[in-house]
């Protein structure tokens, strides 16, 4: 029943997408009598179809409807409620459905903007046409190769072996479901991470649609850019938070003592983030100085293409083995779609190259524009490095059959200098004047931050932290933070003089007066905090593996870790084996920790749950490696100040709220410093 | 840099410069006597060798029995005083090139190192070519 409802809803969304393409085309040509209202029917059809389809899948999961293959293979009756809901998007078909739902939401918001615009909005109509093409693709995929509503025709005792695509085929429900992938039902973050990431990923379709529309209409200038700024920024904020949650999940769940492994799935989320970040900066240059028009098209096409590439990488099985993706039905389809996107958009771009040829040239490299160019160079090279590292092994294996790896040591060696250079640009750029900067002006603004950064690094040296990477990290991160705070202080001081306000009030007023700039500065501050957190936790962490018999104590990083005993716990959906560990410092007992191994249902693999004892000075991280009657083998890590990474990441992403939500103060204008 | 005349006139500026100079000396000294983190060899080698039965995990990070066994071999070899090169080639000979997480600067993986360098050169050239050529006016 739910399968039929869901499938018909997907069909409705697919048909409405085609309708949107046709209406969008007519609206873009502007000749027929297509008004903004004409889009209502197809847009609402897409939105309604997507919402009903997602709800049908969730209802099927919650009611343990194992006649639906997806439910039988990705959920079980004993699965806890929250993980049941999350399993609606934890596996392939469900995640594509979530893609479609999020995209439908973005289509609706674009439609609302088109309706509100006065007169004929041909640019908006064209964007809806492009978005219609993308939704048509995804809902088409759901009707065919990635159908979440396939019904089970050959059930097993657990799960479903064979399924039919059309939901009205007579079905035989499985007796019990397989349950979600063990790794995915181990932590609550799994419920929040994919939706956040998809809100970011899919949102990049909107600026892409406007850019394509502008090219089709032959519109030069920055109209498309201004109209898509908000969406790019919001999508970028979600993407930032989504990546952060992914890192936190890896840290809290996987138990290997890290948060980022440079594996292809992580890289897939990071790639569009890098190019979108470059775009957010280069868009400012186009708005202020009319430069980089062609480059912005390239960046936004690349960002959208990278989201499709990321979906392909994570959803086709190509990571497990290059040759497995041809067995997955959706792999080749996504790859063809990626090719189509690249050929069509760059082809269109090439035919319209004349539009963007006349942008002004750079006056001087020593200028705000110059630093923006440096930023774009660094971010693009960064993205390129990650792309090459991710794809090259796959290419080599696909074409020669040889296997090779590009792993963490490679990425670290490339990413560290690039990140340091980005931090430097981040400190200097925002206070550099446009057009041409005089050295003396720049030094006047940077003198104090440089001194503060030197002082911070000198303190570290005196405290005998003399690791080069750590010192360089402190120097640059503190420099960025100090430059931002100095800038705010100077602006606020002059504002408080002119308006006779107290310093805190005038600082707030300054920040509210130019929310775009200050939102960016909050974000930069967050990135500097992340950088500081990474440098400190990576360079000063302590790592040890200890083997303990019952009652034995080991000492790591000043903590005494005593193995008290083993415990087991039977839960409805899993069997837990854990170690009771007492942690004390200088003879004072700090607490009991329970790192454990979880065994889920039918799965043979056990999943570790590390215990993380958080404090403001750092995390004591215990991971159970093995346990038997004789004792335990524990991985013990001490990560000083690792919370700086989570705090800074949150700040970086949530800074978007300052730019989007904070209103300008009503009357008086404050001189901008 | 600020001009020396103003520096001499204003004692506060002078003190500022002296303090800056001292701090710089301290930090530079820290750099010179400091070094990158001396990770122990086992950790460094363990994170550069891939566990052959896992997905992209280094043997030091993976809980799988294969990875554990390989770590034990690694520890024995380090204890026996073998060089990094000897240890890496041992694993490479047994498990193939795919276990090298740190791609060698040679052979098939040379491309991975050279492409980013080419991208930097290309990017710098593009930026420089966008500069207005006012500094070198054509003299007739």
XYZ file of N, CA and C in Angstrom, chain A residues 256 292 295 319-320 359-365 373-374 377 381 384-385 388-389 392 396 400 402-410 413-414 443 447 451 454-455 457-458 461-462 466-469 471-472 475 537-543 625-626 633, chain B residues 1-2 13 16-17 20 23-24 26-27 29-37 43 47-48 50 55 57 60-61 63 68 72 97-103 108-113 115-116 119-120 122-124 126-135:
360
model
N 38.878 5.218 15.912
C 40.272 5.130 15.477
C 41.055 6.346 15.965
N 36.296 39.036 -12.865
C 36.148 37.592 -12.662
C 34.798 37.040 -13.103
N 35.235 33.590 -14.560
C 35.708 32.693 -13.515
C 34.563 32.252 -12.600
N 34.005 3.282 -4.845
C 35.087 3.386 -3.869
C 35.544 2.006 -3.421
N 34.585 1.122 -3.229
C 34.925 -0.230 -2.792
C 35.783 -0.898 -3.861
N 35.532 42.162 -18.972
C 35.631 42.584 -17.585
C 36.951 43.322 -17.346
N 36.915 44.299 -16.408
C 38.113 45.125 -16.201
C 39.295 44.315 -15.667
N 40.466 44.870 -15.891
C 41.665 44.156 -15.466
C 42.121 44.625 -14.091
N 43.079 43.876 -13.585
C 43.582 44.129 -12.240
C 44.551 45.318 -12.251
N 44.336 46.293 -11.324
C 45.252 47.431 -11.249
C 46.581 47.035 -10.634
N 46.488 46.345 -9.508
C 47.713 45.990 -8.804
C 47.471 44.704 -8.028
N 48.513 43.902 -7.924
C 48.378 42.676 -7.152
C 48.238 42.972 -5.664
N 42.250 37.083 -5.410
C 42.762 36.182 -6.447
C 43.652 35.112 -5.840
N 44.488 35.531 -4.883
C 45.353 34.573 -4.204
C 44.500 33.521 -3.491
N 43.113 31.183 -5.994
C 44.162 30.281 -6.480
C 44.387 29.152 -5.480
N 43.482 25.283 -6.138
C 44.558 24.289 -6.132
C 44.275 23.223 -5.079
N 41.799 20.955 -6.422
C 42.419 20.151 -7.473
C 43.247 19.019 -6.878
N 44.002 19.349 -5.822
C 44.816 18.330 -5.151
C 43.923 17.196 -4.637
N 42.489 15.196 -7.611
C 43.485 14.302 -8.221
C 43.745 13.103 -7.310
N 43.930 13.395 -6.011
C 44.202 12.315 -5.077
C 43.071 11.305 -4.994
N 42.615 9.788 -9.152
C 43.705 9.167 -9.904
C 43.803 7.650 -9.680
N 43.532 4.937 -12.758
C 44.592 3.978 -13.055
C 44.027 2.560 -13.017
N 44.132 0.540 -16.393
C 45.241 -0.409 -16.486
C 45.037 -1.633 -15.608
N 45.855 -1.781 -12.621
C 46.799 -1.702 -11.504
C 46.172 -0.969 -10.326
N 46.520 -1.411 -9.137
C 46.002 -0.738 -7.954
C 47.084 0.096 -7.305
N 46.700 1.301 -6.918
C 47.603 2.105 -6.106
C 46.769 2.964 -5.177
N 47.408 3.525 -4.167
C 46.677 4.289 -3.164
C 47.251 5.685 -3.039
N 46.366 6.621 -2.752
C 46.801 7.954 -2.370
C 46.129 8.222 -1.038
N 46.911 8.306 0.002
C 46.318 8.373 1.331
C 46.738 9.590 2.112
N 46.460 9.488 3.368
C 46.634 10.582 4.299
C 47.994 11.301 4.224
N 49.127 10.569 4.146
C 50.409 11.294 4.108
C 50.489 12.280 2.945
N 49.955 11.865 1.768
C 49.950 12.758 0.596
C 49.116 14.009 0.870
N 50.609 16.419 3.418
C 51.760 17.174 2.908
C 51.301 18.316 1.999
N 50.213 18.107 1.267
C 49.702 19.153 0.377
C 48.848 20.161 1.152
N 50.595 48.237 6.634
C 51.384 47.946 7.825
C 50.745 48.593 9.054
N 50.169 45.995 11.968
C 51.241 46.034 12.958
C 50.838 45.360 14.259
N 52.153 41.819 16.035
C 52.816 41.779 17.344
C 52.111 40.827 18.298
N 53.057 37.338 17.324
C 54.424 37.037 17.757
C 54.472 36.778 19.254
N 53.711 37.584 20.004
C 53.709 37.407 21.457
C 53.157 36.032 21.813
N 53.118 33.315 19.977
C 54.081 32.265 19.619
C 55.266 32.282 20.575
N 55.681 33.489 21.011
C 56.811 33.578 21.947
C 56.461 32.918 23.271
N 56.898 29.325 22.856
C 58.320 28.941 22.858
C 58.848 28.889 24.282
N 58.488 29.942 25.068
C 58.970 29.996 26.444
C 58.432 28.819 27.252
N 58.050 23.752 21.144
C 58.910 24.267 20.079
C 58.759 23.502 18.785
N 57.629 22.892 18.615
C 57.351 22.179 17.389
C 57.048 23.196 16.280
N 57.684 23.057 15.119
C 57.563 24.086 14.077
C 56.135 24.264 13.560
N 55.463 23.151 13.314
C 54.096 23.258 12.801
C 53.186 23.942 13.802
N 54.060 26.076 16.152
C 54.389 27.504 16.244
C 53.820 28.271 15.057
N 53.975 27.707 13.870
C 53.463 28.373 12.677
C 51.937 28.484 12.749
N 51.028 31.163 15.276
C 51.369 32.465 14.706
C 50.265 32.928 13.741
N 45.779 19.963 18.730
C 45.429 18.569 19.011
C 46.306 17.609 18.204
N 46.735 18.022 17.004
C 47.553 17.115 16.194
C 48.989 17.055 16.690
N 49.507 18.179 17.177
C 50.920 18.206 17.536
C 51.202 17.887 18.990
N 50.200 18.025 19.842
C 50.444 17.773 21.263
C 49.663 16.580 21.779
N 49.049 15.819 20.872
C 48.265 14.676 21.336
C 49.205 13.579 21.841
N 48.668 12.743 22.698
C 49.421 11.601 23.212
C 48.657 10.357 22.817
N 49.372 9.355 22.319
C 48.703 8.159 21.855
C 49.414 6.940 22.439
N 39.916 -2.189 21.837
C 40.392 -2.886 20.640
C 40.073 -4.362 20.702
N 40.242 -4.963 21.868
C 39.822 -6.355 22.022
C 39.641 -6.641 23.500
N 42.674 -4.852 25.564
C 43.637 -4.044 24.822
C 42.908 -2.732 24.500
N 57.657 49.324 5.731
C 58.076 49.562 7.122
C 57.968 51.048 7.480
N 57.676 51.332 8.749
C 57.528 52.734 9.179
C 58.877 53.447 9.080
N 56.858 54.426 19.960
C 57.058 53.648 18.740
C 58.339 52.848 18.851
N 57.879 49.912 20.990
C 57.101 48.942 20.215
C 58.004 48.125 19.305
N 58.920 48.824 18.632
C 59.812 48.117 17.709
C 60.779 47.191 18.433
N 58.856 44.167 19.454
C 58.625 43.331 18.290
C 59.873 42.536 17.923
N 60.452 39.725 20.448
C 59.508 38.632 20.215
C 59.901 37.833 18.976
N 60.284 38.563 17.916
C 60.671 37.881 16.684
C 61.859 36.966 16.931
N 62.743 35.569 19.718
C 62.321 34.401 20.504
C 61.636 33.371 19.604
N 60.704 33.864 18.756
C 59.956 32.930 17.911
C 60.887 32.248 16.906
N 64.038 31.768 17.226
C 64.861 30.813 17.963
C 64.088 29.523 18.211
N 62.817 29.678 18.572
C 61.977 28.501 18.784
C 61.893 27.652 17.534
N 61.787 28.342 16.377
C 61.733 27.631 15.099
C 63.012 26.863 14.835
N 64.127 27.532 15.131
C 65.406 26.931 14.783
C 65.702 25.730 15.660
N 65.487 25.892 16.991
C 65.791 24.743 17.849
C 64.669 23.718 17.826
N 63.459 24.168 17.450
C 62.352 23.226 17.376
C 62.455 22.400 16.119
N 61.576 21.436 16.002
C 61.580 20.582 14.826
C 60.161 20.088 14.652
N 59.852 19.526 13.477
C 58.541 18.915 13.368
C 58.443 17.800 14.391
N 57.226 17.436 14.730
C 57.015 16.450 15.772
C 57.781 15.160 15.477
N 54.653 4.647 14.581
C 53.419 5.361 14.257
C 53.461 5.908 12.830
N 51.129 4.482 9.772
C 50.076 5.259 9.130
C 50.347 5.468 7.645
N 51.478 4.981 7.130
C 51.731 5.125 5.700
C 51.544 3.803 4.955
N 48.862 0.780 4.049
C 47.426 0.511 4.040
C 47.149 -0.925 4.449
N 39.127 -0.708 3.835
C 38.911 0.321 2.832
C 39.705 1.563 3.173
N 42.050 2.223 5.082
C 42.532 2.479 6.435
C 43.997 2.092 6.546
N 47.723 1.143 11.222
C 47.726 1.584 12.620
C 46.320 1.928 13.104
N 45.431 2.306 12.164
C 44.078 2.716 12.539
C 43.084 1.574 12.532
N 41.207 -1.963 13.173
C 41.112 -2.993 14.213
C 41.155 -4.422 13.646
N 46.497 -5.897 12.494
C 47.214 -6.106 13.756
C 48.467 -6.948 13.529
N 52.419 -5.948 14.072
C 53.381 -6.716 14.868
C 54.679 -6.936 14.091
N 51.863 -2.590 -4.677
C 52.028 -1.146 -4.585
C 50.832 -0.459 -3.928
N 49.668 -1.146 -3.989
C 48.440 -0.527 -3.480
C 48.473 -0.274 -1.978
N 49.414 -0.872 -1.250
C 49.411 -0.633 0.192
C 50.184 0.629 0.577
N 50.823 1.286 -0.402
C 51.561 2.507 -0.068
C 50.597 3.689 -0.037
N 50.265 4.160 1.176
C 49.358 5.300 1.273
C 50.065 6.595 0.902
N 51.367 6.607 1.038
C 52.147 7.773 0.659
C 52.705 7.493 -0.735
N 52.067 8.024 -1.785
C 52.480 7.629 -3.133
C 53.923 8.030 -3.417
N 54.200 5.479 -11.590
C 52.812 5.823 -11.907
C 52.268 6.943 -11.034
N 52.790 7.063 -9.796
C 52.223 8.063 -8.898
C 52.922 9.420 -8.994
N 53.890 9.518 -9.905
C 54.552 10.813 -10.103
C 53.526 11.880 -10.496
N 52.556 11.459 -11.305
C 51.505 12.361 -11.789
C 50.802 13.067 -10.635
N 50.523 12.317 -9.559
C 49.790 12.884 -8.433
C 50.555 14.051 -7.812
N 51.867 13.970 -7.853
C 52.679 15.051 -7.283
C 52.847 16.197 -8.272
N 50.857 17.098 -10.998
C 49.664 17.839 -11.414
C 49.379 19.068 -10.541
N 49.413 18.929 -9.191
C 49.182 20.124 -8.376
C 50.211 21.229 -8.641
N 49.224 22.940 -11.653
C 48.054 23.791 -11.396
C 48.476 25.115 -10.782
N 49.443 25.070 -9.857
C 49.911 26.309 -9.231
C 50.553 27.210 -10.289
N 50.118 27.203 -13.546
C 49.069 27.698 -14.439
C 48.272 28.825 -13.805
N 47.924 28.649 -12.524
C 47.122 29.655 -11.834
C 47.863 30.972 -11.686
N 49.131 30.887 -11.293
C 49.926 32.113 -11.128
C 50.050 32.832 -12.470
N 47.969 32.737 -14.928
C 46.680 33.346 -15.264
C 46.469 34.659 -14.524
N 46.833 34.660 -13.231
C 46.651 35.885 -12.441
C 47.556 36.994 -12.970
N 48.817 36.650 -13.235
C 49.753 37.665 -13.708
C 49.306 38.227 -15.052
N 48.730 37.369 -15.890
C 48.328 37.855 -17.212
C 47.088 38.737 -17.134
N 46.401 38.752 -15.977
C 45.212 39.594 -15.852
C 45.562 40.994 -15.360
N 46.836 41.189 -15.041
C 47.231 42.489 -14.522
C 47.197 43.533 -15.624
N 46.792 44.739 -15.286
C 46.826 45.837 -16.243
C 48.285 46.179 -16.505
N 48.608 46.357 -17.744
C 50.029 46.523 -18.054
C 50.410 47.994 -18.057
N 50.004 48.716 -16.976
C 50.297 50.149 -16.946
C 51.730 50.437 -16.525
N 52.340 49.461 -15.868
C 53.672 49.730 -15.333
C 54.734 49.770 -16.428
